[in-house]
Coordinates of C-alpha atoms in Angstrom, one line a residue:
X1 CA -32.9 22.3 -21.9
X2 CA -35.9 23.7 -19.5
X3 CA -37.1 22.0 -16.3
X4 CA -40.0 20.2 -16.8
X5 CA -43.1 22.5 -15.2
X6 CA -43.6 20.2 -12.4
X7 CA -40.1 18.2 -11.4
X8 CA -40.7 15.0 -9.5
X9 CA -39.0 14.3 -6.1
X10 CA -36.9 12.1 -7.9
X11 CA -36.2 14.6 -10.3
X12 CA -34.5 16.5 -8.5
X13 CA -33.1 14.0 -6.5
X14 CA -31.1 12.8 -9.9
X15 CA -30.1 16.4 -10.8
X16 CA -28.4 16.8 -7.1
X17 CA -26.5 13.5 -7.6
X18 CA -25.4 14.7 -11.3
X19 CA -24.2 18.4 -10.0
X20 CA -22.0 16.8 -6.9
X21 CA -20.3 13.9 -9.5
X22 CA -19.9 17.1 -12.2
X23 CA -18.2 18.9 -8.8
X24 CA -15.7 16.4 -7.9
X25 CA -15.2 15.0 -11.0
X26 CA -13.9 19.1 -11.9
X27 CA -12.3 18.9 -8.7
X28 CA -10.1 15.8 -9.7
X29 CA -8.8 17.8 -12.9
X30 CA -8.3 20.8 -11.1
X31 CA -5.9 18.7 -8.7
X32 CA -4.1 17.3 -11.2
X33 CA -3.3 20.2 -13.6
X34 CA -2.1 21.8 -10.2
X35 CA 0.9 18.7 -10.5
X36 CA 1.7 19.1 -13.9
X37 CA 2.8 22.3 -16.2
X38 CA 2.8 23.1 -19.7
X39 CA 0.1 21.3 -22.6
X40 CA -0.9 18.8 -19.9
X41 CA -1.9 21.1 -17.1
X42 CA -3.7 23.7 -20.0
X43 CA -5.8 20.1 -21.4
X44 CA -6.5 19.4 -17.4
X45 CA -7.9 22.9 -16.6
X46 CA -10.1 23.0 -20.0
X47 CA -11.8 19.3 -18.7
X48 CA -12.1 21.1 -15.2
X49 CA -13.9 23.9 -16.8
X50 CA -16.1 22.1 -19.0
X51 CA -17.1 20.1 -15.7
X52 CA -18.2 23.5 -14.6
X53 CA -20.7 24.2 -17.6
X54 CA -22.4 20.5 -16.8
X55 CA -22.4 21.7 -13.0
X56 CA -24.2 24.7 -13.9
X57 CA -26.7 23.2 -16.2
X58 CA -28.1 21.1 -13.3
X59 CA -27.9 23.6 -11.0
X60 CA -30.1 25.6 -13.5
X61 CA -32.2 23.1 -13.5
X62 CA -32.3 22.6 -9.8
X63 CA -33.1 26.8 -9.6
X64 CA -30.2 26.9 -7.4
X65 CA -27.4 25.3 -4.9
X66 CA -30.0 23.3 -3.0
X67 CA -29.5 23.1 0.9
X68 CA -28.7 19.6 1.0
X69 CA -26.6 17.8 -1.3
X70 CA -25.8 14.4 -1.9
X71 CA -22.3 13.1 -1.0
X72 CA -20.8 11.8 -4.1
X73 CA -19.8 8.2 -4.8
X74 CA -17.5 5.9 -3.5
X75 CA -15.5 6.4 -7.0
X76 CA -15.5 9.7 -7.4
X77 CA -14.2 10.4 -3.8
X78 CA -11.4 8.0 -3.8
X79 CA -10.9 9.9 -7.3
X80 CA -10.3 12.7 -5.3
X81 CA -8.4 11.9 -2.5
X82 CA -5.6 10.2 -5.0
X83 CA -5.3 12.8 -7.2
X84 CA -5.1 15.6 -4.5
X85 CA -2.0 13.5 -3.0
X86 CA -0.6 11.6 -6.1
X87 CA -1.5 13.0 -9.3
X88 CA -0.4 9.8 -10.8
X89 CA -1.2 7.8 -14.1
X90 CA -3.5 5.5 -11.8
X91 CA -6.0 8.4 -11.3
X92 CA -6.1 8.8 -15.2
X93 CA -6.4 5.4 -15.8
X94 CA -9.4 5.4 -13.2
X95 CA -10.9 8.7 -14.6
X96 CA -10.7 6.6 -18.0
X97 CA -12.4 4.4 -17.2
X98 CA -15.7 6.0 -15.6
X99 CA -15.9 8.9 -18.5
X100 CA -16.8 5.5 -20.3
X101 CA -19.7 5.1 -18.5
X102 CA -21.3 8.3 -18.9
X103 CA -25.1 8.4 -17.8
X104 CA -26.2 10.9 -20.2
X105 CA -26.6 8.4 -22.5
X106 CA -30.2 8.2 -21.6
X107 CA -30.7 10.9 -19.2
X108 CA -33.1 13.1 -21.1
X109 CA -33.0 15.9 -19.2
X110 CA -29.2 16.0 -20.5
X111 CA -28.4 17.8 -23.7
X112 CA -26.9 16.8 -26.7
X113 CA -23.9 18.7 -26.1
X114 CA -23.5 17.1 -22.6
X115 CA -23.5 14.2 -23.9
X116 CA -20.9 14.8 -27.0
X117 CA -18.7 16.2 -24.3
X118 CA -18.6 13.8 -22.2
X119 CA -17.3 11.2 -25.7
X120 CA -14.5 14.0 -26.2
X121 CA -13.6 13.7 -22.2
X122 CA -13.1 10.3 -22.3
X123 CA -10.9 10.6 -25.9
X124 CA -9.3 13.4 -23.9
X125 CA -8.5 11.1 -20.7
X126 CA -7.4 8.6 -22.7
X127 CA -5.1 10.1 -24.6
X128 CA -3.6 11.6 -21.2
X129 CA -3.2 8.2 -19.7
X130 CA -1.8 6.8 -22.6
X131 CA 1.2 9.9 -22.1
X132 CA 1.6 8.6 -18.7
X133 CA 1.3 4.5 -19.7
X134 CA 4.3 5.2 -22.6
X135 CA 6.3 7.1 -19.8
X136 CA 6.4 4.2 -17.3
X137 CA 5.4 1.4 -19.8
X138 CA 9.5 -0.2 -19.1
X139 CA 9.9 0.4 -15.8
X140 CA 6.3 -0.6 -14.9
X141 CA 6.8 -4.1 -16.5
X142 CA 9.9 -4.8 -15.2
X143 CA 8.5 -4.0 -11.9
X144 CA 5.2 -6.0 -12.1
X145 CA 7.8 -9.0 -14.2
X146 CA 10.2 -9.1 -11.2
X147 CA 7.9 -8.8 -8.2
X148 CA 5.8 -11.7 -9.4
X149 CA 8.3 -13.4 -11.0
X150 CA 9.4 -14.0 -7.2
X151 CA 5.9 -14.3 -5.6
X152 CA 5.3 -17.2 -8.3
X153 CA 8.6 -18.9 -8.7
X154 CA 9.2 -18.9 -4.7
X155 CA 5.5 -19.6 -3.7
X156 CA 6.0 -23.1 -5.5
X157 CA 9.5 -23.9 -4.5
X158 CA 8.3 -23.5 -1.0
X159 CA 5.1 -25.3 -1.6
X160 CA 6.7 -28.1 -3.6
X161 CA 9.3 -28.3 -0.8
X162 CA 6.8 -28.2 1.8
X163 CA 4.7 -30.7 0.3
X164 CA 7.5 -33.3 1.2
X165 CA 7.4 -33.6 4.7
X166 CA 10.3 -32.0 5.7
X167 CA 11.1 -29.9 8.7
X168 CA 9.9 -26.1 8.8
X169 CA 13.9 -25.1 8.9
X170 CA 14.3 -27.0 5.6
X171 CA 11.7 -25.4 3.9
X172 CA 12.7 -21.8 4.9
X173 CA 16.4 -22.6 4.0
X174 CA 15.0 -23.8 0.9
X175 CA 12.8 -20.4 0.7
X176 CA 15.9 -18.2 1.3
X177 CA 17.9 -19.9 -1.6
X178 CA 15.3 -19.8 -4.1
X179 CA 15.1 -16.0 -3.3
X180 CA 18.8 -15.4 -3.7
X181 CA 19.4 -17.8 -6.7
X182 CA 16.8 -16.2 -8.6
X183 CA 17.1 -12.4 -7.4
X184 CA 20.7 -12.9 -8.1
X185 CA 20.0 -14.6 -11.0
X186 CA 17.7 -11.8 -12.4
X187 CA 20.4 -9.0 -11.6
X188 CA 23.0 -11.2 -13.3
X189 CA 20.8 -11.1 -16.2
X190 CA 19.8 -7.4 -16.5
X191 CA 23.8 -6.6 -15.7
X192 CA 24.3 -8.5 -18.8
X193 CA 21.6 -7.7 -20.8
X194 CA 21.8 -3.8 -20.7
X195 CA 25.7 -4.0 -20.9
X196 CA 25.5 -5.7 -23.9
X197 CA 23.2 -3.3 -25.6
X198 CA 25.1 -0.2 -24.6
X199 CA 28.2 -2.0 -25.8
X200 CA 26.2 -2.8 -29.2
X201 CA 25.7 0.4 -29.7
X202 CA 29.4 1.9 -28.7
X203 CA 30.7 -0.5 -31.3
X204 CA 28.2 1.5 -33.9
X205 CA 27.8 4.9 -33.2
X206 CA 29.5 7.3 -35.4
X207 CA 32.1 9.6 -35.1
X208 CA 33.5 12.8 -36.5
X209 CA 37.1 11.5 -37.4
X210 CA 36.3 12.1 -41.2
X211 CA 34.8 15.1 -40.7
X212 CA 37.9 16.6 -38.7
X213 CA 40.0 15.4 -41.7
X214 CA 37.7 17.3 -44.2
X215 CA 39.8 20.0 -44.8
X216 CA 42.7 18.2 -46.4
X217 CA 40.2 16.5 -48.7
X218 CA 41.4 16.9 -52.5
X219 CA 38.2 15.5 -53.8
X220 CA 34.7 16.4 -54.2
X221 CA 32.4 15.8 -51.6
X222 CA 30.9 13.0 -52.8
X223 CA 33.1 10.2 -50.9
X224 CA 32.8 11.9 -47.2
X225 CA 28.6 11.9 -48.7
X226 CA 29.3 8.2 -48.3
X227 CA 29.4 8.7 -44.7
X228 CA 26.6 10.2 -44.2
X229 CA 24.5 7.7 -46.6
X230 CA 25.9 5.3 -44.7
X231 CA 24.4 6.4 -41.3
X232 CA 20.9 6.7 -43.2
X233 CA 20.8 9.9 -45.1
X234 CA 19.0 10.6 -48.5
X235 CA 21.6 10.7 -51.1
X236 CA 20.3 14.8 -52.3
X237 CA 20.9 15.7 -48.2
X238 CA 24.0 13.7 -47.6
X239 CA 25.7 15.6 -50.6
X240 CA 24.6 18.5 -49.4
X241 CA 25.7 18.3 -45.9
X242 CA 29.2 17.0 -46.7
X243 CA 29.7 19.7 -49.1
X244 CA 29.0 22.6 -45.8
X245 CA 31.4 20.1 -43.5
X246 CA 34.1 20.2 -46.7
X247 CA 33.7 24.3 -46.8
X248 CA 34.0 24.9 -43.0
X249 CA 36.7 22.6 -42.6
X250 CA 38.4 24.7 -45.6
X251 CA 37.8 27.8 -44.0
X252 CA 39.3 26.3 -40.6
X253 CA 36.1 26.1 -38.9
X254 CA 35.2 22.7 -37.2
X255 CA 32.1 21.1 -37.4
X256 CA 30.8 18.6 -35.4
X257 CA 28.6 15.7 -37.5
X258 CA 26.2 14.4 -35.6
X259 CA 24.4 11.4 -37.4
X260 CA 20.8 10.5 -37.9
X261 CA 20.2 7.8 -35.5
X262 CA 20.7 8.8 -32.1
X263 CA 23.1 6.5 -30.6
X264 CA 23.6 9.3 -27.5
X265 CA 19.9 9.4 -26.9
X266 CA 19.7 5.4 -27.1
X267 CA 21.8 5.0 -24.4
X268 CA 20.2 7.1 -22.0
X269 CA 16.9 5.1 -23.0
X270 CA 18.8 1.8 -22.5
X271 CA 19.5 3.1 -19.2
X272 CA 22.7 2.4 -16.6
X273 CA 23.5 -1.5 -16.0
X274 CA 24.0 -1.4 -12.6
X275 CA 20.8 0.2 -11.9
X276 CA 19.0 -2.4 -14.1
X277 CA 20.8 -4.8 -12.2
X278 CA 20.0 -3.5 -8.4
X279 CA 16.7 -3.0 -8.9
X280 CA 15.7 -6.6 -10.3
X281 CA 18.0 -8.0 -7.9
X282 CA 15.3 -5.6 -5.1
X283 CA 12.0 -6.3 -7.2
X284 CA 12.1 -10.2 -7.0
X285 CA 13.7 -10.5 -3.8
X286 CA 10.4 -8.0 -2.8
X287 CA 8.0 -10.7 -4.2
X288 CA 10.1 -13.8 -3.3
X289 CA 10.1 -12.7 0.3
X290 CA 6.7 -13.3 0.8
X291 CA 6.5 -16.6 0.4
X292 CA 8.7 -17.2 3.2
X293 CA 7.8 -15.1 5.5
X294 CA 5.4 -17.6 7.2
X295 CA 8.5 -20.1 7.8
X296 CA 10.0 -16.9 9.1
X297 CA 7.9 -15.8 11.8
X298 CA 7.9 -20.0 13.1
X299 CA 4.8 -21.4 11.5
X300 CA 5.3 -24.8 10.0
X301 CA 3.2 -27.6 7.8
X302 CA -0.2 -27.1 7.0
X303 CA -0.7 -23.9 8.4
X304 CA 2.4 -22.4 7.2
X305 CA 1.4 -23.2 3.9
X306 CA -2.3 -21.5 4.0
X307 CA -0.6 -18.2 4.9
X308 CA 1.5 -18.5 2.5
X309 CA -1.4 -18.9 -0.6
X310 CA -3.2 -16.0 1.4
X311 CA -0.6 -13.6 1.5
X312 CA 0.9 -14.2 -2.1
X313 CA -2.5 -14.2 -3.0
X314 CA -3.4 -10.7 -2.2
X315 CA -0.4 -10.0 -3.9
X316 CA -1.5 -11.3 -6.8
X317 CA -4.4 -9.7 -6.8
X318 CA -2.9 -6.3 -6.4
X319 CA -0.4 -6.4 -9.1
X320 CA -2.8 -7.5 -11.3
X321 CA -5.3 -4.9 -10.6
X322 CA -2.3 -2.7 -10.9
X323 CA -2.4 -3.9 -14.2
X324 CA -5.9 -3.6 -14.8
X325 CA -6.0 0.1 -14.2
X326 CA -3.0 1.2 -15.7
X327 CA -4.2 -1.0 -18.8
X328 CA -7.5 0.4 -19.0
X329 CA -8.8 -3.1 -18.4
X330 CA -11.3 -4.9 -16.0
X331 CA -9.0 -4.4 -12.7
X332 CA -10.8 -7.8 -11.2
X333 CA -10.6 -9.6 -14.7
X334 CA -6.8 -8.8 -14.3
X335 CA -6.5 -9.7 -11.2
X336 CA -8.5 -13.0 -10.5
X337 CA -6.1 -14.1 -14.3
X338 CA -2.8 -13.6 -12.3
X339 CA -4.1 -15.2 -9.2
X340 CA -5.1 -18.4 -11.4
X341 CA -1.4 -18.3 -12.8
X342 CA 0.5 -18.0 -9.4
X343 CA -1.6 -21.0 -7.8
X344 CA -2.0 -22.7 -11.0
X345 CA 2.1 -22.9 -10.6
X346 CA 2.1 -23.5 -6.9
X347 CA -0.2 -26.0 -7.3
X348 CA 1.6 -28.3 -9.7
X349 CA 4.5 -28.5 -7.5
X350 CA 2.8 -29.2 -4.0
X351 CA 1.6 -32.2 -6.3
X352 CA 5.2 -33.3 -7.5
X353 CA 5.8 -32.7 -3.6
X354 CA 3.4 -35.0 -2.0
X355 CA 4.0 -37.9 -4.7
X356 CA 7.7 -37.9 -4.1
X357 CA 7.4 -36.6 -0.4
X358 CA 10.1 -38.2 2.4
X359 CA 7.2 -40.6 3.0
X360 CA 6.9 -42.3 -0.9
X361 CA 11.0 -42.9 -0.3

């Protein structure tokens, strides 16, 4: 598309602000294909350069890098800064969501191509981010479940407890228990939980004891294709293979069966029971802490209390912008909903507190 004969101020003005988000916007791609290697950093560098070909139609436009450029927005520069440190999931979340809002929807000195691109960029980002979501999806809500399942849980037993009338030393003793009881209590049940899965699947994962026996077979292969049905295989295939395993075994050569569901890979999934066990055990005690720490550091009553809603409150807030982004949600939408949760629960027990406080007995 041509510039218009005579460009307005404004004009121009536009196109500069266009060229230095198309600029750091490429920049932000560039940084992260620089973090990651193979089909990822090759899909990274071809959104970089297609940022290029939208720079350079408004610089066409503009006749040239103009001496004074706009600084780009608040956005695109914390864009920036995050993906030249981190490279993480959170900038592709965030890059997600603003190739969803893409002005040249009714810029009309934009052309049609610009605009198409800019549909496939956000397809593009979002396909990225859902990589990146799938990757951390476990470990992401066990981490946002256990943090606020001890900013929530502890906030009202110390509220509730609080709400009584009893002594600042009660309520952070009562603060410290909750966050052991139920930090233990989570570990306890992660231990549990993943050892009993991995020992599930010991008790049915396959093994090559009839396949090592093979040899001495003075049947068909139809009975050890049994096995192999059994595991999951087509009938035609499990035939098939037990026939090779009967030959090789024949022949003296061993043959190792390895069976169609995966047990092996399971358990790596499944993960280490200890691990699972620490880390809840950390994560809630992490959120549970919080809570307290006002009783900690000697505040008491009513204004122990406040700084307790304040401080789990901005925690609140951030896991569930965390949320937000990683979701490809509304960050505040997310946010101000697990905020209303956490003092929804806190506030029901500072109720049951003051109407069976030390001073109704």
């Amino acid at each position: 598309m041509n510039a218009p004969a005579q460009p307005t101020p404004a004009d121009r003005r536009q196109w500069a602000r266009y060229l230095v988000e198309e600029r750091a916007e490429g920049a932000v791609y560039a940084n992260l294909a620089a973090r990651r290697e193979g089909e990822e950093r090759e899909i990274l560098l071809s959104l970089a350069e297609a940022e290029r070909r939208h720079e350079q139609h408004w610089l066409d436009l503009l006749g040239g890098e103009p001496s004074r450029l706009p600084r780009a927005g608040l956005r695109s520069r914390m864009l920036g800064w995050m993906a030249s440190r981190f490279g993480s999931i959170f900038v592709l979340a965030l890059a997600q969501s603003a190739e969803a809002r893409s002005p040249y929807d009714t810029e009309k000195f934009a052309t049609a191509a610009m605009r198409a691109d800019e549909k496939v960029h956000h397809e593009v980002v979002r396909g990225l981010a859902a990589r990146g979501r799938r990757r951390l999806s476990g470990s992401f809500r066990a981490a946002v479940f256990g943090a606020n399942d001890g900013l929530v849980s502890n906030l009202a037993l110390v509220l509730g407890i609080g709400a009584t009338g009893v002594s600042g030393g009660f309520v952070l003793f009562s603060g410290i228990a909750g966050l052991l009881a139920g930090a233990l209590s989570m570990g306890a049940g992660e231990f549990v939980s993943v050892r009993s899965q991995r020992e599930l699947l010991a008790s049915t994962e396959e093994n090559s004891d009839a396949d090592a026996t093979a040899g001495d077979l003075d049947i068909d292969a139809n009975e050890l294709a049994l096995v192999y049905r059994a595991r999951g295989m087509a009938q035609d295939e499990s035939l098939v293979r037990a026939q090779r395993v009967v030959e090789a075994a024949q022949a003296g050569i061993r043959r190792d069966a390895t069976g169609p569901i995966g047990i092996h890979a399971d358990h790596e999934v499944i993960g280490s029971d200890w691990a699972a066990a620490i880390s809840s055990f950390l994560l809630f005690s992490s959120g549970a802490i919080i809570p307290v720490l006002p009783w900690i550091f000697g505040l008491s009553g009513t204004a122990a209390i406040l700084v307790a809603l304040v401080l789990v409150g901005i925690a609140l807030l951030a896991t569930g912008a965390m949320v937000g982004i990683l979701s490809g949600g509304p960050p505040l939408k997310r946010a101000l909903r697990q905020l209303a949760i956490g003092v929804g629960a806190a506030a029901i027990t500072y109720g049951l507190g003051l109407a069976f406080g030390v001073g109704a007995v």
